[in-house]
Short mmCIF file of C-alpha atoms in Angstrom, two decimals:
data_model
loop_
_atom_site.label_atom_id
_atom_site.label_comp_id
_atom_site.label_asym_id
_atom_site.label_seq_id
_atom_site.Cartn_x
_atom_site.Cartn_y
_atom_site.Cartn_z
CA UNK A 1 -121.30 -3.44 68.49
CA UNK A 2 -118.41 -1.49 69.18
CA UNK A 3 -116.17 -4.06 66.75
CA UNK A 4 -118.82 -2.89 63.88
CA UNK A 5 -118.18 0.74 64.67
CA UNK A 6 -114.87 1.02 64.49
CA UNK A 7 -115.43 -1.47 60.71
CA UNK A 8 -117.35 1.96 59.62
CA UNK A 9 -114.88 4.53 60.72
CA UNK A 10 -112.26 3.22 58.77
CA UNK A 11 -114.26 2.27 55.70
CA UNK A 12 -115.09 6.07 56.19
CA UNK A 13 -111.94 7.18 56.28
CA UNK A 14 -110.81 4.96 53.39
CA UNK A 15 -113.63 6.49 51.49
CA UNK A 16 -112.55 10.00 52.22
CA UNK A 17 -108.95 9.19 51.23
CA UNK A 18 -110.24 8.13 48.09
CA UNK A 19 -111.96 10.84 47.20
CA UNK A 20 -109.96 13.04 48.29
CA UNK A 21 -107.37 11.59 45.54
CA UNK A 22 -109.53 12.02 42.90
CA UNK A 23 -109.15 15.94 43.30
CA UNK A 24 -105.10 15.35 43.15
CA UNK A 25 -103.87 18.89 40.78
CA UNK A 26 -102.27 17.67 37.86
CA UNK A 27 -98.55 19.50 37.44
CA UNK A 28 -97.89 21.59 33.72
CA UNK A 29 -96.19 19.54 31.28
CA UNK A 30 -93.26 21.43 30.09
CA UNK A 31 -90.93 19.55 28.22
CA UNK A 32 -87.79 21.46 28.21
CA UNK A 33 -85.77 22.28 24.65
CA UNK A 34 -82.17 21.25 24.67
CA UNK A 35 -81.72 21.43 20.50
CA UNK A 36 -78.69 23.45 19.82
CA UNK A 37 -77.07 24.25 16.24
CA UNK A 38 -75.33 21.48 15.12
CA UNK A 39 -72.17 23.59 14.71
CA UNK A 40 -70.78 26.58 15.59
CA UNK A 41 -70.96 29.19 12.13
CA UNK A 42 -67.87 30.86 12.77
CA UNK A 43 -65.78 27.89 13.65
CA UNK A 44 -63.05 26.86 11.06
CA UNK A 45 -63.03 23.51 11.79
CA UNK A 46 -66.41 21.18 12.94
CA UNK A 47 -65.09 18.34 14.71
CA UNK A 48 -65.35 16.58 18.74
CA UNK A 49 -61.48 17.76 19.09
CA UNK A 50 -62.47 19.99 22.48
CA UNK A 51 -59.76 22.37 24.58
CA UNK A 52 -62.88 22.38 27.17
CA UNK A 53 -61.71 19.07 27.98
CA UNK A 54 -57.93 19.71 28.08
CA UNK A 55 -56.67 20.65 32.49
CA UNK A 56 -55.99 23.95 33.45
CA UNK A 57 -52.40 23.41 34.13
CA UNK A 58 -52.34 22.13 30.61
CA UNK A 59 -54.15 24.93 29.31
CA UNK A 60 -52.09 27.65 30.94
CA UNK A 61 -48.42 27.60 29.84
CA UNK A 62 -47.26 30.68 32.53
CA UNK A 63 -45.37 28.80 35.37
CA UNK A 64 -45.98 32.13 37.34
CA UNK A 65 -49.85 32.03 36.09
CA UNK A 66 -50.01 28.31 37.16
CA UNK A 67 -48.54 29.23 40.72
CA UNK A 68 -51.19 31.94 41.02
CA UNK A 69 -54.60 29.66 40.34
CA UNK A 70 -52.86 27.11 42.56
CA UNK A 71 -52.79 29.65 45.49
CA UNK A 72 -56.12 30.99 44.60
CA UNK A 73 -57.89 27.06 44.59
CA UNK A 74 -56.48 26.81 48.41
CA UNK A 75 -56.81 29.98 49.52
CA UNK A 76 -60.15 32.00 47.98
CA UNK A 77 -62.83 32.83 49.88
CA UNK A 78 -65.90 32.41 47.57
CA UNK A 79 -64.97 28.86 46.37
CA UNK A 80 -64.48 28.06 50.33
CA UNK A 81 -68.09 29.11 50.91
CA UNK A 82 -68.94 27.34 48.02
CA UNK A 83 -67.67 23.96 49.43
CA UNK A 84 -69.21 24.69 52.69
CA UNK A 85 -72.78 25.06 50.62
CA UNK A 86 -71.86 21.78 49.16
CA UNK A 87 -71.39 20.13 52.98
CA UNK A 88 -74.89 21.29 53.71
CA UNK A 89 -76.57 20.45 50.77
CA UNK A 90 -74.53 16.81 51.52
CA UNK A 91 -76.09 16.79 55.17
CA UNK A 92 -79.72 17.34 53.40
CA UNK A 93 -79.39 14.31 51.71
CA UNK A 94 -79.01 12.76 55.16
CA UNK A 95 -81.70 14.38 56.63
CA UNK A 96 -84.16 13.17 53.91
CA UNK A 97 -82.86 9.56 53.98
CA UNK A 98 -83.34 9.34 58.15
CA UNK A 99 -87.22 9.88 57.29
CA UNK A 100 -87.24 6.75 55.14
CA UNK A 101 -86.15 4.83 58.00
CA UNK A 102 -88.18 4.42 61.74
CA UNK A 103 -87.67 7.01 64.40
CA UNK A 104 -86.78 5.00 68.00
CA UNK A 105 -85.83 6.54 71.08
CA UNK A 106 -85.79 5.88 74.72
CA UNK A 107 -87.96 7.84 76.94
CA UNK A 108 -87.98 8.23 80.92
CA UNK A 109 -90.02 9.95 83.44
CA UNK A 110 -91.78 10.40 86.76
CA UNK A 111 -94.85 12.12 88.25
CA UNK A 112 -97.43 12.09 90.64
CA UNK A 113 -101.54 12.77 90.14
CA UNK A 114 -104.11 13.26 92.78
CA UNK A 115 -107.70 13.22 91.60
CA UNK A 116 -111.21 13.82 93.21
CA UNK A 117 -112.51 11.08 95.05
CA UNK A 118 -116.24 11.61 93.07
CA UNK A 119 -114.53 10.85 89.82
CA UNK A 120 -115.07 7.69 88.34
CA UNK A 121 -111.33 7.50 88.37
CA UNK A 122 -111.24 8.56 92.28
CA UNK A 123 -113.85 6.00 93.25
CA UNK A 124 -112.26 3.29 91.41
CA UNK A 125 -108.77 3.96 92.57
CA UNK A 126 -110.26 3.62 95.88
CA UNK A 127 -112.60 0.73 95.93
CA UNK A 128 -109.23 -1.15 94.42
CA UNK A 129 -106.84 -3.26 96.06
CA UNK A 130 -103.28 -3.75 94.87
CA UNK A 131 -103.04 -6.59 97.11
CA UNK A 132 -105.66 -8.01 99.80
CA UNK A 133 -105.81 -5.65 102.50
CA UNK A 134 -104.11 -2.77 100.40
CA UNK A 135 -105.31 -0.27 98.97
CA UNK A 136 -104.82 2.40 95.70
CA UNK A 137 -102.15 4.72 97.25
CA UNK A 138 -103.36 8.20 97.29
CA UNK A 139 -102.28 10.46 95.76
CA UNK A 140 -100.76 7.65 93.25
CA UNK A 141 -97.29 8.32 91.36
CA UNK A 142 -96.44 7.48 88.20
CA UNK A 143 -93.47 6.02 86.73
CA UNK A 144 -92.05 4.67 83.14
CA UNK A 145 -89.15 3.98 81.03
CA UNK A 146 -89.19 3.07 77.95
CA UNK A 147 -88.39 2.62 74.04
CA UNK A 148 -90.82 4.53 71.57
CA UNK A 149 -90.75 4.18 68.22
CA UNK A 150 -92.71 5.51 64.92
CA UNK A 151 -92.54 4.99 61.20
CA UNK A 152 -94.33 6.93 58.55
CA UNK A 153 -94.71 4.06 55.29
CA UNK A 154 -93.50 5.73 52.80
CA UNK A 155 -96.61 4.53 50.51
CA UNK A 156 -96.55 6.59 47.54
CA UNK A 157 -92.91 6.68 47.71
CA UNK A 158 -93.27 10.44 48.55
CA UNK A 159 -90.36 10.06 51.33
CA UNK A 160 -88.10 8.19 48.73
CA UNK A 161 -88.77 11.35 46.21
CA UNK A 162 -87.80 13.58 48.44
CA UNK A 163 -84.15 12.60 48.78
CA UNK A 164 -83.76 11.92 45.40
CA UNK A 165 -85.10 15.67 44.80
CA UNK A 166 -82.28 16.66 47.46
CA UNK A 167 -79.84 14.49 46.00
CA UNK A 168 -80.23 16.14 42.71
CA UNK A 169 -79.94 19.55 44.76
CA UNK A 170 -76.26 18.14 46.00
CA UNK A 171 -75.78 17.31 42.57
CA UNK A 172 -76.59 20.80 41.36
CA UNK A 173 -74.20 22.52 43.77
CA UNK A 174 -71.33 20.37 42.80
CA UNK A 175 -71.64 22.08 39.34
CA UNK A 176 -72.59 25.60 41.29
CA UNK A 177 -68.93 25.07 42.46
CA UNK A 178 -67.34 23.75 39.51
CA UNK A 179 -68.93 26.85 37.65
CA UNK A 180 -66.88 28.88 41.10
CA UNK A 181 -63.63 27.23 39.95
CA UNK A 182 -63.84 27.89 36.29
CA UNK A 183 -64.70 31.44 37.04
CA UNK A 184 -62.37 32.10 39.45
CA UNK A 185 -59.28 30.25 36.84
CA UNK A 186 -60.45 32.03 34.44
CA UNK A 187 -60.76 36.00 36.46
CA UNK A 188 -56.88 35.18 38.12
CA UNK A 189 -56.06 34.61 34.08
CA UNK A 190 -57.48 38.07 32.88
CA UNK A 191 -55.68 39.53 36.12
CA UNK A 192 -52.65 38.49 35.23
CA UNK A 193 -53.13 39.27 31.44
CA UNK A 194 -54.34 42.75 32.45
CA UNK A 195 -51.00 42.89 35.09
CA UNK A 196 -48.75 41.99 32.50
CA UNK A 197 -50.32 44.49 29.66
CA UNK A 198 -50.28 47.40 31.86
CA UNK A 199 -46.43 46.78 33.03
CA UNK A 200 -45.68 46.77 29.51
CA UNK A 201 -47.91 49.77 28.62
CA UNK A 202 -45.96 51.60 31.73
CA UNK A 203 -42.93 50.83 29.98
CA UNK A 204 -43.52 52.39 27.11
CA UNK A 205 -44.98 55.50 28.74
CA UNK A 206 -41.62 55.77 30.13
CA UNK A 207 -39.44 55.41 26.68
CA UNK A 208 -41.97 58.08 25.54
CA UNK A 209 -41.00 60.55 28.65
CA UNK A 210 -37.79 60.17 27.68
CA UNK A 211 -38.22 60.73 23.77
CA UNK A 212 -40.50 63.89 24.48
CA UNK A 213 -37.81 65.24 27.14
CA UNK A 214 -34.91 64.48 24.54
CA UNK A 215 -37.22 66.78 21.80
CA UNK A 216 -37.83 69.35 24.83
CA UNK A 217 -34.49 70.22 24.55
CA UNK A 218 -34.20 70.31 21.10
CA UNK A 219 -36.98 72.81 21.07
CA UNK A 220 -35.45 74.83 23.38
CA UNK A 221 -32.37 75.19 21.07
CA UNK A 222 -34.47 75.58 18.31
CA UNK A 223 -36.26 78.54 20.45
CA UNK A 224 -32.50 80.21 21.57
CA UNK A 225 -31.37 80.33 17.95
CA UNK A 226 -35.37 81.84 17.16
CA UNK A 227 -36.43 79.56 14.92
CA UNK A 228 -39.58 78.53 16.97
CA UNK A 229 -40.80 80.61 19.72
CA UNK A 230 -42.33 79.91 23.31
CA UNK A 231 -45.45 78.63 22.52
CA UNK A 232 -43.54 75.81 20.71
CA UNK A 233 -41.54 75.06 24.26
CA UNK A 234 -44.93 75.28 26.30
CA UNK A 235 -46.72 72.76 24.08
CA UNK A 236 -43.98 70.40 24.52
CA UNK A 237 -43.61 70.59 28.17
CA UNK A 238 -46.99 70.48 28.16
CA UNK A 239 -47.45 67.36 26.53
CA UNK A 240 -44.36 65.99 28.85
CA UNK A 241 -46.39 66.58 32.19
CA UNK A 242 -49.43 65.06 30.50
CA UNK A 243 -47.10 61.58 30.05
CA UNK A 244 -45.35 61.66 33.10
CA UNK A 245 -49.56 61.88 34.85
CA UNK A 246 -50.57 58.81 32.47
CA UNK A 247 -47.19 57.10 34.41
CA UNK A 248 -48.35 57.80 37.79
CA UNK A 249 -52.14 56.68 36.74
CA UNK A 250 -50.95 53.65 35.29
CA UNK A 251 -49.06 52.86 38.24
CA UNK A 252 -52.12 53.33 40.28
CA UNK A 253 -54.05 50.68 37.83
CA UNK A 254 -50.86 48.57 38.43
CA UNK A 255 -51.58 48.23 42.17
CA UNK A 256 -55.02 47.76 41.98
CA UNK A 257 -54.47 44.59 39.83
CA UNK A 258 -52.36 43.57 42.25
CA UNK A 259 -54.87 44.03 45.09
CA UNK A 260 -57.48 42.31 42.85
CA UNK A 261 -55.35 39.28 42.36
CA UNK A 262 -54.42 38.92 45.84
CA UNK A 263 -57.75 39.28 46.83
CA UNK A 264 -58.83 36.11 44.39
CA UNK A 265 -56.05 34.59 45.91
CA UNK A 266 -57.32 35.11 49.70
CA UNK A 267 -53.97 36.71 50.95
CA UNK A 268 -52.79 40.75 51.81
CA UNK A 269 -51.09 43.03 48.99
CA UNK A 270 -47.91 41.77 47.56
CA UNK A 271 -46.00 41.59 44.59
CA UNK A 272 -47.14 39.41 42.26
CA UNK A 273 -44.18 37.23 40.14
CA UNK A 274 -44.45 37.51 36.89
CA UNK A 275 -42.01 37.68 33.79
CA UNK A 276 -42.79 40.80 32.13
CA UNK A 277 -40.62 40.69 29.21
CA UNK A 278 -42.55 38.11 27.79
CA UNK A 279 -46.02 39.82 27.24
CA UNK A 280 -45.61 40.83 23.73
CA UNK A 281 -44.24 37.55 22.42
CA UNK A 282 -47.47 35.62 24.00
CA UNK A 283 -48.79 34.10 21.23
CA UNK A 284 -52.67 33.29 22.04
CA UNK A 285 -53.37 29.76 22.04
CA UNK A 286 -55.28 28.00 19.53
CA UNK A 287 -58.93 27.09 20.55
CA UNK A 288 -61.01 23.62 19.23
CA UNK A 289 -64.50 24.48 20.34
CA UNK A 290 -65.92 20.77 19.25
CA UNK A 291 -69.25 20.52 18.21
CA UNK A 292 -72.52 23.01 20.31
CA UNK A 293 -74.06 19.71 21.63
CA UNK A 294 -70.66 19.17 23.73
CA UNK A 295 -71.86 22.46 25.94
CA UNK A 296 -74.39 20.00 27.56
CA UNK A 297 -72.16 18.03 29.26
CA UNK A 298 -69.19 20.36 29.66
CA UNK A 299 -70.85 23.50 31.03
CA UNK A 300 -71.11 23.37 34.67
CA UNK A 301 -73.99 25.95 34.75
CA UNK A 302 -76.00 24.26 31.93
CA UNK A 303 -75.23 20.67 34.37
CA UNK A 304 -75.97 22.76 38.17
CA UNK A 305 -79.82 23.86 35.97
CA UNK A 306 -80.48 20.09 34.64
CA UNK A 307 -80.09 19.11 38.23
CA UNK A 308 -82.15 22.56 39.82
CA UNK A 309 -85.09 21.20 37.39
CA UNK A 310 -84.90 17.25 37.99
CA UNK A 311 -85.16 18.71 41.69
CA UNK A 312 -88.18 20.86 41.06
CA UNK A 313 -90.15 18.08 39.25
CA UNK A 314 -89.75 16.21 41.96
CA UNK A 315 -90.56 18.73 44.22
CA UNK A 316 -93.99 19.04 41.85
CA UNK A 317 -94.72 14.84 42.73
CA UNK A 318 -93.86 15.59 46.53
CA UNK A 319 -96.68 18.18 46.69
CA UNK A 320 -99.04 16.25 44.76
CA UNK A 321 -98.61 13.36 46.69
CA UNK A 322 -99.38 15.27 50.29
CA UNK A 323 -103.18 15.45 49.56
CA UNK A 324 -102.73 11.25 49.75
CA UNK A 325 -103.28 9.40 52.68
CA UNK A 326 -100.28 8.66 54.68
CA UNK A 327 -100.30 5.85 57.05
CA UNK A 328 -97.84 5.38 59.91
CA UNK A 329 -96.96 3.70 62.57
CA UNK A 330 -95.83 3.88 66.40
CA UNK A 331 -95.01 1.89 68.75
CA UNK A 332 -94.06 1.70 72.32
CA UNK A 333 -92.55 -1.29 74.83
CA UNK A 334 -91.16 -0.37 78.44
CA UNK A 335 -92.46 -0.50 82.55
CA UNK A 336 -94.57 1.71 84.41
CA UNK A 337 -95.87 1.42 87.69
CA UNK A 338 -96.76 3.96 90.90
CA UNK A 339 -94.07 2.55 92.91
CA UNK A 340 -90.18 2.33 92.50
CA UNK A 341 -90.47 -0.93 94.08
CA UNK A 342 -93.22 -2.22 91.67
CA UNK A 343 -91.14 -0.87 88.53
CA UNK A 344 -89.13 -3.89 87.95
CA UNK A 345 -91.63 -6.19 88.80
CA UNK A 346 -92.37 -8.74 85.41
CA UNK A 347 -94.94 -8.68 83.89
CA UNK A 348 -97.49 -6.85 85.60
CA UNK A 349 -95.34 -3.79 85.37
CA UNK A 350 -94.49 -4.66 81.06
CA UNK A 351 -96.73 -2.10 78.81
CA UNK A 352 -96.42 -2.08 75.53
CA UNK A 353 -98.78 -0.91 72.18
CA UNK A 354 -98.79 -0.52 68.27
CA UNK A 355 -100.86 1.66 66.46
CA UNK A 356 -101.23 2.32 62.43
CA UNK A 357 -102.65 5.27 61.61
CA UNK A 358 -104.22 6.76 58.49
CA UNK A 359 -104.93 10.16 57.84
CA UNK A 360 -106.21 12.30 55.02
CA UNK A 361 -106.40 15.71 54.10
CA UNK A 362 -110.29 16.71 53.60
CA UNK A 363 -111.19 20.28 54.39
CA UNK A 364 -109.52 23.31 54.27
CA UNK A 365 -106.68 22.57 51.69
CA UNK A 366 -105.84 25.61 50.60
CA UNK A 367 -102.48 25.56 52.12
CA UNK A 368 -101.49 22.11 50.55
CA UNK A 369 -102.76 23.52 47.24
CA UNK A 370 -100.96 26.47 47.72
CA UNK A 371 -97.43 24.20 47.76
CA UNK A 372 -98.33 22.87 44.88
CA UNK A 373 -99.11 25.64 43.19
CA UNK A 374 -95.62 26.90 44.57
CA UNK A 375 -93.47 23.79 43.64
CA UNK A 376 -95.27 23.69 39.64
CA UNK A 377 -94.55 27.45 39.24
CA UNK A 378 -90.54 26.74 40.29
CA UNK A 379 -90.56 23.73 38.09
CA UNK A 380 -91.75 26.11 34.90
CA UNK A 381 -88.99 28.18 35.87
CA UNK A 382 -86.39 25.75 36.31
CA UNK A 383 -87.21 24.97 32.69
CA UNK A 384 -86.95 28.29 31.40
CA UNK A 385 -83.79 28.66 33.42
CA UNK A 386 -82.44 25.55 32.05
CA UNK A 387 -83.03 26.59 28.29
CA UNK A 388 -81.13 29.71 29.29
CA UNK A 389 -78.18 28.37 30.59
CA UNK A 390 -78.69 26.48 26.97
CA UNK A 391 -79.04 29.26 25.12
CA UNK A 392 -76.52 31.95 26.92
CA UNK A 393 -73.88 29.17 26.72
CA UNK A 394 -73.70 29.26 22.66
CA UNK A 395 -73.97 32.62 22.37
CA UNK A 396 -71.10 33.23 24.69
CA UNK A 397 -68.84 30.57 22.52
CA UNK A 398 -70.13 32.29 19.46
CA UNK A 399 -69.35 36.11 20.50
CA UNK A 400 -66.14 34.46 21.59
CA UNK A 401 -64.91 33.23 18.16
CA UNK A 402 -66.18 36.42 16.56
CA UNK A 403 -64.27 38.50 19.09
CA UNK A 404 -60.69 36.02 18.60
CA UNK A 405 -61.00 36.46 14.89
CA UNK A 406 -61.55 40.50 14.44
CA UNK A 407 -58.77 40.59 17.12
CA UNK A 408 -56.49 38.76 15.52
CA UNK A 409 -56.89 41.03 12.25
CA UNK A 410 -56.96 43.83 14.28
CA UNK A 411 -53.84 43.10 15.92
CA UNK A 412 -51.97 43.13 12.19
CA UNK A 413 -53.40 45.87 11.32
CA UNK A 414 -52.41 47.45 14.58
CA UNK A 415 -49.13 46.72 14.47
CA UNK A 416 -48.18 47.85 10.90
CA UNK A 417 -49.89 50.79 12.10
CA UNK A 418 -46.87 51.35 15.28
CA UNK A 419 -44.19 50.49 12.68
CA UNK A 420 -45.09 53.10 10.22
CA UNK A 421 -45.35 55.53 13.06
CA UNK A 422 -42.37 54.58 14.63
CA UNK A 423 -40.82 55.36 10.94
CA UNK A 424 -42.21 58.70 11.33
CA UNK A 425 -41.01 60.05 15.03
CA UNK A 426 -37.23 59.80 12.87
CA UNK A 427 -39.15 61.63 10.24
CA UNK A 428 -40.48 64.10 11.21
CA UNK A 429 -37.41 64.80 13.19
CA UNK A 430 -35.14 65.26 10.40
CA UNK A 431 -38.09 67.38 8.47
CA UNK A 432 -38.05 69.46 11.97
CA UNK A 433 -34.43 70.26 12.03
CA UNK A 434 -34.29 71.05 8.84
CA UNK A 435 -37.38 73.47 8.97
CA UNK A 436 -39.47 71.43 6.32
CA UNK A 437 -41.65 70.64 9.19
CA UNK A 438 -43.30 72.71 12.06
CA UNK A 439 -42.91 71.62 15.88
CA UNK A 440 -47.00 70.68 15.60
CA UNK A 441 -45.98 67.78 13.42
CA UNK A 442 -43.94 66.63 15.47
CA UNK A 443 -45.42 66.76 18.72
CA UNK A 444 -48.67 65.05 16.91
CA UNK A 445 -46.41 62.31 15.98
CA UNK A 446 -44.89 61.74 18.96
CA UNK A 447 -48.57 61.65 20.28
CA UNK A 448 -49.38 59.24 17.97
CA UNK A 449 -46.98 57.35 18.60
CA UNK A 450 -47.84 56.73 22.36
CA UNK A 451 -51.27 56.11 21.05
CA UNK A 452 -50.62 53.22 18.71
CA UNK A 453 -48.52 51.07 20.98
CA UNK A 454 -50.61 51.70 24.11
CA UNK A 455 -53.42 50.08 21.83
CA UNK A 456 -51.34 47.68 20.65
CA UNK A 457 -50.52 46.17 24.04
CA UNK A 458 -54.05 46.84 25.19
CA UNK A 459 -55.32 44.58 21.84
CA UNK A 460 -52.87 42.23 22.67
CA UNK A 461 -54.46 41.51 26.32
CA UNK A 462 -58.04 41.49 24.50
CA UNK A 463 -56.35 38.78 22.27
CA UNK A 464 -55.00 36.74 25.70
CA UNK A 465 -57.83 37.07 27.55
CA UNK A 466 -60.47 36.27 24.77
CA UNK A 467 -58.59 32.87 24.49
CA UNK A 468 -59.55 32.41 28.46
CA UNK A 469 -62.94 33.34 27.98
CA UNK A 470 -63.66 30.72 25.44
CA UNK A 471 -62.13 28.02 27.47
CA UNK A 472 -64.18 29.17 30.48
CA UNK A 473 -67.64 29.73 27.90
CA UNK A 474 -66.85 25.74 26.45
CA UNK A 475 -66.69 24.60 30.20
CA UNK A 476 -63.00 23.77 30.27
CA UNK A 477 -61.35 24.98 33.88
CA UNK A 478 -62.41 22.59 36.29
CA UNK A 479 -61.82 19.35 35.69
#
């Protein structure tokens, strides 16, 4: 009889499993757009030639640049975190595999129980004899040791999912810190470029002091022998103190740069090396962007959001497959008995079981629903996240090559522009002096001067640095 009952309680349970699968939520189909342009519209040549693909050190000519992102891959503290987020995410993968395989462990412990004698325990214990003539000890102690073991079957292959999902998580934040080098190569770059433009833009500042002192003086002649009055000497020395603040501010701007790029480079303030002579003879280097479809594999964010989503799917199977049955099994083989004595004692003191065990989910399943419900909703945005890693990649390349060409044209015009004032400072001089000129014209040129080549260095940095940008936007930087 009992042999028949326990045939119906697990054909029940079976049954319940089974229907409880049938009400499984099906996950939103999303399949994910990776179509890009087939070339980029304001490229001048369409071809797989790449600089994404050319190494850093390759890429960045500046021995003292070189030295700096050297420094700054040992020493910086973001990219250091971002290893140790890779070490966990590699200890996850660990985690997940361990539940594939059985759990054993050894187990050892002592105690003693004294029950009522009108218990159907009590009066057994005591109408029982361990040996003739011997009775139950009371109260009786209990003693095992042991090995215990239990194994969930991974039946659905819901375990096996599971890692993979947190494999492709590992995955994901090996590109989360290649995206962490390229941006950091690419920020100590535009530090430097930004270091080198203002030394040279300090430099200048300082010729101009000592043009506008050398005309000071001539002013002051010109006021002695009253050809010009005071308000001509006040609106030069005016326009001196106004030079010799943009020296001090730039100096200021000069330090901070300094502080940023020791900061990337995870040490305290010091003087960075760098030649700075050679800023206005950089000549920007020449960028192949390849072909839009290249970004896919190249980009380390569009890479760390393919991985995020294959994660998420598989986080959307994982959930499904917790309203199955799961089945497992445990296990135990060791010696117990009441007495130390009687602990050793083979086999009477030998116990050992197995049990499989199935279990469903059947009422109250909000909370497994609610997982799911949780896990699809990521995996929609992991798509849409995906697409705009896609999508934010091309238009970064493509406001990149815009912005190289209209600085490049910009930069000609620019400079023309500082010749033909320079041209005018001796000019306006010699129109000054002899009075075919007033002392506003001159001081506007002299003004205009300063202007011109302060712009010119500061297009010539915009030039530099929108070079690195499109190295960083094509993915190059961290192989």
């Amino acid at each position: 009889m009992a042999s028949q009952t326990n045939k119906y309680w697990v054909v029940g349970v079976l049954l319940s499993a089974a229907m409880t699968g049938c009400k499984v939520p099906k996950a939103t189909q999303i399949q994910e757009n990776k179509q890009v342009p087939q070339e980029f519209a304001e490229a001048l040549a369409q071809d797989t030639t790449n600089s994404a693909n050319m190494k850093w050190r390759d890429f960045f000519s500046d021995p003292n640049l070189v030295a700096l992102i050297d420094t700054a891959l040992k020493n910086n503290q973001e990219l250091n975190v971002t290893l140790q987020e890779l070490a966990i995410a590699k200890n996850d993968i660990l985690l997940r595999k361990g539940a594939l395989k059985p759990s054993v462990g050894l187990r050892a412990g002592g105690g003693v129980e004294k029950v009522g004698r009108y218990t159907s325990q009590g009066a057994g214990d005591a109408s029982t004899e361990i040996a003739p003539g011997k009775e139950m000890p009371d109260p009786l102690g209990d003693l095992k040791i042991g090995a215990y073991a239990s194994w969930e079957i991974d039946v659905w292959k819901k375990l096996k999912d599971s890692e993979q999902a947190a494999l492709n998580r590992y995955l994901a934040t090996v590109e989360g810190k290649n995206f962490v080098l390229s941006s950091l190569i690419a920020e100590v770059a535009r530090s430097y470029y930004e270091l080198l433009a203002l030394d040279n833009q300090l430099t200048i500042i300082k010729q101009n002091i000592e043009l506008q002192d050398n005309a000071l003086e001539v002013i002051k002649l010109q006021k002695q022998a009253a050809r010009v009055t005071e308000l001509a000497v006040q609106k030069f020395q005016a326009e001196v103190l106004k030079t010799k603040g943009m020296e001090f501010e730039t100096r200021q701007q000069i330090k901070e740069t300094e502080n940023r790029i020791n900061f990337l480079l995870g040490r305290f303030p010091q003087e960075i090396k760098r030649d700075k002579s050679s800023f206005v003879d950089m000549v920007p280097a020449k960028v192949q962007t390849g072909i839009p479809s290249q970004l896919l594999s190249n980009r380390p964010d569009i890479r760390e959001a393919e991985y995020e989503l294959a994660a998420a799917k598989l986080d959307v199977q994982i959930a499904r497959k917790e309203f199955y049955p799961s089945l497992e099994i445990s296990a135990a083989l060791g010696l117990q008995a009441f007495k130390p004595s009687y602990l050793f004692k083979m086999p009477e003191s030998m116990l050992y079981n197995i049990i499989g065990e199935l279990a469903a989910p059947l009422l109250n399943k909000n909370g497994l629903k609610a997982e799911f419900n949780t896990a699809n909703s990521k995996q929609i945005q992991a798509v849409y996240n995906y697409e705009k890693a896609i999508l934010n990649a091309y238009l970064e390349v493509s406001t990149q090559l815009s912005n190289i060409e209209n600085l490049g044209k910009s930069y000609d015009f620019k400079t023309k522009e500082v010749e033909v004032l320079n041209n005018s400072v001796t000019v306006s001089d010699d129109l000054f002096k002899s009075a075919r000129a007033d002392y506003m014209e001159v001081l506007m040129t002299q003004r205009d001067v300063l202007d011109s080549k302060l712009e010119l260095i500061e297009t010539k940095k915009q030039q530099l640095n929108a070079v690195v940008n499109i190295y960083k936007d094509l993915g190059g930087g961290w192989k």
